[in-house]
PDB file of C-alpha atoms in Angstrom:
ATOM      1  CA  UNK A 861     150.324-193.820  25.386  1.00  0.00           C
ATOM      2  CA  UNK A 862     147.940-191.485  24.234  1.00  0.00           C
ATOM      3  CA  UNK A 863     149.192-188.723  25.378  1.00  0.00           C
ATOM      4  CA  UNK A 864     152.388-189.274  23.783  1.00  0.00           C
ATOM      5  CA  UNK A 865     150.609-189.930  20.648  1.00  0.00           C
ATOM      6  CA  UNK A 866     150.153-186.866  21.519  1.00  0.00           C
ATOM      7  CA  UNK A 867     152.634-184.350  22.095  1.00  0.00           C
ATOM      8  CA  UNK A 868     153.814-186.443  19.019  1.00  0.00           C
ATOM      9  CA  UNK A 869     151.274-185.396  16.491  1.00  0.00           C
ATOM     10  CA  UNK A 870     151.440-182.005  18.109  1.00  0.00           C
ATOM     11  CA  UNK A 871     154.989-181.809  17.107  1.00  0.00           C
ATOM     12  CA  UNK A 872     155.213-183.038  13.614  1.00  0.00           C
ATOM     13  CA  UNK A 873     152.502-180.969  12.962  1.00  0.00           C
ATOM     14  CA  UNK A 874     154.199-177.590  13.842  1.00  0.00           C
ATOM     15  CA  UNK A 875     157.492-179.267  12.314  1.00  0.00           C
ATOM     16  CA  UNK A 876     154.923-179.531   9.235  1.00  0.00           C
ATOM     17  CA  UNK A 877     154.177-175.763   9.748  1.00  0.00           C
ATOM     18  CA  UNK A 878     157.226-174.555   9.584  1.00  0.00           C
ATOM     19  CA  UNK A 879     157.956-176.411   6.936  1.00  0.00           C
ATOM     20  CA  UNK A 880     155.001-175.234   4.891  1.00  0.00           C
ATOM     21  CA  UNK A 881     156.117-171.948   6.093  1.00  0.00           C
ATOM     22  CA  UNK A 882     159.421-171.346   3.607  1.00  0.00           C
ATOM     23  CA  UNK A 883     156.992-172.620   1.377  1.00  0.00           C
ATOM     24  CA  UNK A 884     153.891-170.579   1.417  1.00  0.00           C
ATOM     25  CA  UNK A 885     156.464-167.235   0.829  1.00  0.00           C
ATOM     26  CA  UNK A 886     158.206-169.389  -2.519  1.00  0.00           C
ATOM     27  CA  UNK A 887     155.061-170.191  -4.376  1.00  0.00           C
ATOM     28  CA  UNK A 888     152.263-168.925  -2.289  1.00  0.00           C
ATOM     29  CA  UNK A 889     152.831-165.309  -1.618  1.00  0.00           C
ATOM     30  CA  UNK A 890     152.542-163.042  -4.787  1.00  0.00           C
ATOM     31  CA  UNK A 891     156.206-161.599  -5.309  1.00  0.00           C
ATOM     32  CA  UNK A 892     157.765-161.712  -1.809  1.00  0.00           C
ATOM     33  CA  UNK A 893     161.124-160.819  -1.181  1.00  0.00           C
ATOM     34  CA  UNK A 894     162.974-159.870   2.020  1.00  0.00           C
ATOM     35  CA  UNK A 895     165.639-156.612   2.267  1.00  0.00           C
ATOM     36  CA  UNK A 896     168.334-155.821   4.705  1.00  0.00           C
ATOM     37  CA  UNK A 897     167.509-151.753   4.717  1.00  0.00           C
ATOM     38  CA  UNK A 898     171.145-151.055   6.136  1.00  0.00           C
ATOM     39  CA  UNK A 899     173.926-150.033   4.000  1.00  0.00           C
ATOM     40  CA  UNK A 900     174.137-151.447   1.534  1.00  0.00           C
ATOM     41  CA  UNK A 901     170.652-151.851   0.856  1.00  0.00           C
ATOM     42  CA  UNK A 902     170.307-155.393  -0.723  1.00  0.00           C
ATOM     43  CA  UNK A 903     167.604-158.495  -1.226  1.00  0.00           C
ATOM     44  CA  UNK A 904     168.497-161.496   1.377  1.00  0.00           C
ATOM     45  CA  UNK A 905     165.824-163.518  -0.089  1.00  0.00           C
ATOM     46  CA  UNK A 906     163.204-163.691  -3.109  1.00  0.00           C
ATOM     47  CA  UNK A 907     160.633-166.096  -3.633  1.00  0.00           C
ATOM     48  CA  UNK A 908     159.751-168.554  -6.257  1.00  0.00           C
ATOM     49  CA  UNK A 909     156.988-166.904  -7.089  1.00  0.00           C
ATOM     50  CA  UNK A 910     159.009-163.358  -7.594  1.00  0.00           C
ATOM     51  CA  UNK A 911     161.622-165.776  -9.976  1.00  0.00           C
ATOM     52  CA  UNK A 912     159.087-166.736 -12.163  1.00  0.00           C
ATOM     53  CA  UNK A 913     157.350-163.287 -12.306  1.00  0.00           C
ATOM     54  CA  UNK A 914     160.565-161.509 -13.443  1.00  0.00           C
ATOM     55  CA  UNK A 915     161.874-164.804 -15.209  1.00  0.00           C
ATOM     56  CA  UNK A 916     165.335-164.548 -12.963  1.00  0.00           C
ATOM     57  CA  UNK A 917     166.651-166.864 -10.954  1.00  0.00           C
ATOM     58  CA  UNK A 918     167.413-166.074  -7.589  1.00  0.00           C
ATOM     59  CA  UNK A 919     171.390-166.793  -7.992  1.00  0.00           C
ATOM     60  CA  UNK A 920     170.373-163.306 -10.236  1.00  0.00           C
ATOM     61  CA  UNK A 921     168.830-161.288  -7.950  1.00  0.00           C
ATOM     62  CA  UNK A 922     170.871-161.858  -4.372  1.00  0.00           C
ATOM     63  CA  UNK A 923     174.075-159.339  -4.133  1.00  0.00           C
ATOM     64  CA  UNK A 924     175.032-158.206  -0.730  1.00  0.00           C
ATOM     65  CA  UNK A 925     176.949-155.574  -1.694  1.00  0.00           C
ATOM     66  CA  UNK A 926     174.277-154.255  -4.464  1.00  0.00           C
ATOM     67  CA  UNK A 927     170.736-153.996  -4.344  1.00  0.00           C
ATOM     68  CA  UNK A 928     169.994-155.530  -7.745  1.00  0.00           C
ATOM     69  CA  UNK A 929     166.647-155.944  -8.124  1.00  0.00           C
ATOM     70  CA  UNK A 930     166.671-151.790  -8.776  1.00  0.00           C
ATOM     71  CA  UNK A 931     168.625-152.811 -12.456  1.00  0.00           C
ATOM     72  CA  UNK A 932     164.780-154.580 -12.631  1.00  0.00           C
ATOM     73  CA  UNK A 933     163.110-151.187 -12.170  1.00  0.00           C
ATOM     74  CA  UNK A 934     162.308-149.294 -15.592  1.00  0.00           C
ATOM     75  CA  UNK A 935     164.471-146.261 -15.862  1.00  0.00           C
ATOM     76  CA  UNK A 936     161.400-143.707 -15.829  1.00  0.00           C
ATOM     77  CA  UNK A 937     160.526-144.844 -12.253  1.00  0.00           C
ATOM     78  CA  UNK A 938     163.131-145.629 -10.412  1.00  0.00           C
ATOM     79  CA  UNK A 939     163.296-142.446  -8.553  1.00  0.00           C
ATOM     80  CA  UNK A 940     159.857-143.174  -7.015  1.00  0.00           C
ATOM     81  CA  UNK A 941     161.361-146.782  -6.450  1.00  0.00           C
ATOM     82  CA  UNK A 942     164.570-145.215  -4.960  1.00  0.00           C
ATOM     83  CA  UNK A 943     161.890-143.251  -2.521  1.00  0.00           C
ATOM     84  CA  UNK A 944     160.356-146.040  -1.533  1.00  0.00           C
ATOM     85  CA  UNK A 945     162.929-148.085  -0.276  1.00  0.00           C
ATOM     86  CA  UNK A 946     164.924-144.908   1.357  1.00  0.00           C
ATOM     87  CA  UNK A 947     161.762-144.110   3.401  1.00  0.00           C
ATOM     88  CA  UNK A 948     161.751-147.993   4.131  1.00  0.00           C
ATOM     89  CA  UNK A 949     164.670-147.663   5.061  1.00  0.00           C
ATOM     90  CA  UNK A 950     163.422-145.013   7.640  1.00  0.00           C
ATOM     91  CA  UNK A 951     161.773-145.641  10.414  1.00  0.00           C
ATOM     92  CA  UNK A 952     159.251-148.858  10.640  1.00  0.00           C
ATOM     93  CA  UNK A 953     156.540-148.909   8.529  1.00  0.00           C
ATOM     94  CA  UNK A 954     154.345-149.994   5.917  1.00  0.00           C
ATOM     95  CA  UNK A 955     154.123-148.688   1.633  1.00  0.00           C
ATOM     96  CA  UNK A 956     152.621-149.549  -0.683  1.00  0.00           C
ATOM     97  CA  UNK A 957     153.735-147.571  -4.101  1.00  0.00           C
ATOM     98  CA  UNK A 958     153.459-148.825  -7.918  1.00  0.00           C
ATOM     99  CA  UNK A 959     156.404-149.176 -10.484  1.00  0.00           C
ATOM    100  CA  UNK A 960     156.694-151.096 -13.569  1.00  0.00           C
ATOM    101  CA  UNK A 961     159.718-153.562 -13.859  1.00  0.00           C
ATOM    102  CA  UNK A 962     161.704-154.790 -16.809  1.00  0.00           C
ATOM    103  CA  UNK A 963     161.730-158.780 -17.116  1.00  0.00           C
ATOM    104  CA  UNK A 964     164.491-160.989 -18.571  1.00  0.00           C
ATOM    105  CA  UNK A 965     162.919-160.887 -22.051  1.00  0.00           C
ATOM    106  CA  UNK A 966     161.909-157.574 -21.886  1.00  0.00           C
ATOM    107  CA  UNK A 967     158.423-157.143 -21.635  1.00  0.00           C
ATOM    108  CA  UNK A 968     157.165-154.551 -19.218  1.00  0.00           C
ATOM    109  CA  UNK A 969     154.708-155.484 -16.506  1.00  0.00           C
ATOM    110  CA  UNK A 970     153.374-152.924 -13.906  1.00  0.00           C
ATOM    111  CA  UNK A 971     152.977-154.076 -10.017  1.00  0.00           C
ATOM    112  CA  UNK A 972     151.940-152.626  -6.623  1.00  0.00           C
ATOM    113  CA  UNK A 973     154.250-153.565  -4.151  1.00  0.00           C
ATOM    114  CA  UNK A 974     153.550-153.237  -0.259  1.00  0.00           C
ATOM    115  CA  UNK A 975     156.602-153.563   2.005  1.00  0.00           C
ATOM    116  CA  UNK A 976     156.613-153.151   5.743  1.00  0.00           C
ATOM    117  CA  UNK A 977     160.424-152.721   7.827  1.00  0.00           C
ATOM    118  CA  UNK A 978     161.380-153.700  10.770  1.00  0.00           C
ATOM    119  CA  UNK A 979     164.152-152.656  13.289  1.00  0.00           C
ATOM    120  CA  UNK A 980     165.234-155.038  15.789  1.00  0.00           C
ATOM    121  CA  UNK A 981     167.200-155.356  18.895  1.00  0.00           C
ATOM    122  CA  UNK A 982     170.999-155.562  16.884  1.00  0.00           C
ATOM    123  CA  UNK A 983     169.862-151.942  14.195  1.00  0.00           C
ATOM    124  CA  UNK A 984     169.652-154.080  10.849  1.00  0.00           C
ATOM    125  CA  UNK A 985     166.821-152.906   9.302  1.00  0.00           C
ATOM    126  CA  UNK A 986     164.516-155.655   7.542  1.00  0.00           C
ATOM    127  CA  UNK A 987     162.121-155.225   4.919  1.00  0.00           C
ATOM    128  CA  UNK A 988     159.084-157.849   3.631  1.00  0.00           C
ATOM    129  CA  UNK A 989     157.305-156.705   0.649  1.00  0.00           C
ATOM    130  CA  UNK A 990     154.685-158.157  -1.406  1.00  0.00           C
ATOM    131  CA  UNK A 991     154.374-157.902  -5.236  1.00  0.00           C
ATOM    132  CA  UNK A 992     151.081-158.275  -6.913  1.00  0.00           C
ATOM    133  CA  UNK A 993     150.830-158.033 -11.236  1.00  0.00           C
ATOM    134  CA  UNK A 994     148.588-154.939 -11.845  1.00  0.00           C
ATOM    135  CA  UNK A 995     149.404-154.572 -15.704  1.00  0.00           C
ATOM    136  CA  UNK A 996     145.730-156.020 -16.500  1.00  0.00           C
ATOM    137  CA  UNK A 997     144.458-153.344 -14.074  1.00  0.00           C
ATOM    138  CA  UNK A 998     145.909-150.460 -15.850  1.00  0.00           C
ATOM    139  CA  UNK A 999     145.465-151.744 -19.004  1.00  0.00           C
ATOM    140  CA  UNK A1000     142.083-151.871 -18.644  1.00  0.00           C
ATOM    141  CA  UNK A1001     141.956-148.605 -17.027  1.00  0.00           C
ATOM    142  CA  UNK A1002     143.964-147.180 -20.020  1.00  0.00           C
ATOM    143  CA  UNK A1003     141.357-148.507 -21.761  1.00  0.00           C
ATOM    144  CA  UNK A1004     138.533-146.896 -20.413  1.00  0.00           C
ATOM    145  CA  UNK A1005     139.913-143.417 -20.823  1.00  0.00           C
ATOM    146  CA  UNK A1006     140.298-143.742 -23.952  1.00  0.00           C
ATOM    147  CA  UNK A1007     136.562-145.112 -24.004  1.00  0.00           C
ATOM    148  CA  UNK A1008     136.232-141.406 -21.905  1.00  0.00           C
ATOM    149  CA  UNK A1009     138.216-139.296 -24.630  1.00  0.00           C
ATOM    150  CA  UNK A1010     135.727-140.350 -27.875  1.00  0.00           C
ATOM    151  CA  UNK A1011     132.393-141.161 -26.182  1.00  0.00           C
ATOM    152  CA  UNK A1012     130.442-138.899 -24.102  1.00  0.00           C
ATOM    153  CA  UNK A1013     129.563-141.219 -21.403  1.00  0.00           C
ATOM    154  CA  UNK A1014     129.981-141.615 -17.094  1.00  0.00           C
ATOM    155  CA  UNK A1015     132.051-144.471 -16.564  1.00  0.00           C
ATOM    156  CA  UNK A1016     132.847-146.100 -13.037  1.00  0.00           C
ATOM    157  CA  UNK A1017     135.006-149.221 -12.140  1.00  0.00           C
ATOM    158  CA  UNK A1018     135.257-150.774  -8.805  1.00  0.00           C
ATOM    159  CA  UNK A1019     136.838-154.408  -7.477  1.00  0.00           C
ATOM    160  CA  UNK A1020     134.091-156.719  -6.333  1.00  0.00           C
ATOM    161  CA  UNK A1021     134.423-157.752  -3.434  1.00  0.00           C
ATOM    162  CA  UNK A1022     132.829-157.504   0.381  1.00  0.00           C
ATOM    163  CA  UNK A1023     134.218-153.679   0.694  1.00  0.00           C
ATOM    164  CA  UNK A1024     133.760-152.908  -3.184  1.00  0.00           C
ATOM    165  CA  UNK A1025     136.688-150.233  -3.866  1.00  0.00           C
ATOM    166  CA  UNK A1026     136.291-148.057  -6.560  1.00  0.00           C
ATOM    167  CA  UNK A1027     139.550-148.176  -9.173  1.00  0.00           C
ATOM    168  CA  UNK A1028     138.157-146.030 -12.253  1.00  0.00           C
ATOM    169  CA  UNK A1029     135.637-143.299 -12.373  1.00  0.00           C
ATOM    170  CA  UNK A1030     135.885-140.825 -15.082  1.00  0.00           C
ATOM    171  CA  UNK A1031     135.176-137.191 -15.692  1.00  0.00           C
ATOM    172  CA  UNK A1032     131.759-137.407 -16.732  1.00  0.00           C
ATOM    173  CA  UNK A1033     130.480-139.828 -13.908  1.00  0.00           C
ATOM    174  CA  UNK A1034     132.178-137.184 -11.464  1.00  0.00           C
ATOM    175  CA  UNK A1035     130.126-135.016 -13.121  1.00  0.00           C
ATOM    176  CA  UNK A1036     127.249-136.345 -12.242  1.00  0.00           C
TER     177      UNK A1036
END
């Protein structure tokens, strides 16, 4: 009947939605990965998007006794990264930090990591993390800094969003 067809259609839509969730996490959310934040802290899920970003395969990033992702973090930024992960493991919260990663091919990228930790009833702490490659923004800011140092003029850089955010302002502009 019509009602059973509607229920079947809803079931198909629901199944399609659930099937698409992993695709969304894997392909469409930038650098998504998930941590187990209990000792030993380690990744338990990496998206295809993250693998593509860093050039490593899933099996090269997942290990139940060691955080292999930590090894991708630039040595000069590793303490900052470890403090970030340690802070996430202490309480439910959302934190953001920036650090550099060394890709499999040796290239270095700058990333912004936004992670949310959640504690479950069984005591398991999970961390859900989204990485954004901000290398271009960092490069543009470095170029603006160079101009600031060589040409005495005011510079202001902002995002083109509904609520614009200033991403760079040199001292001359501040002084104006």
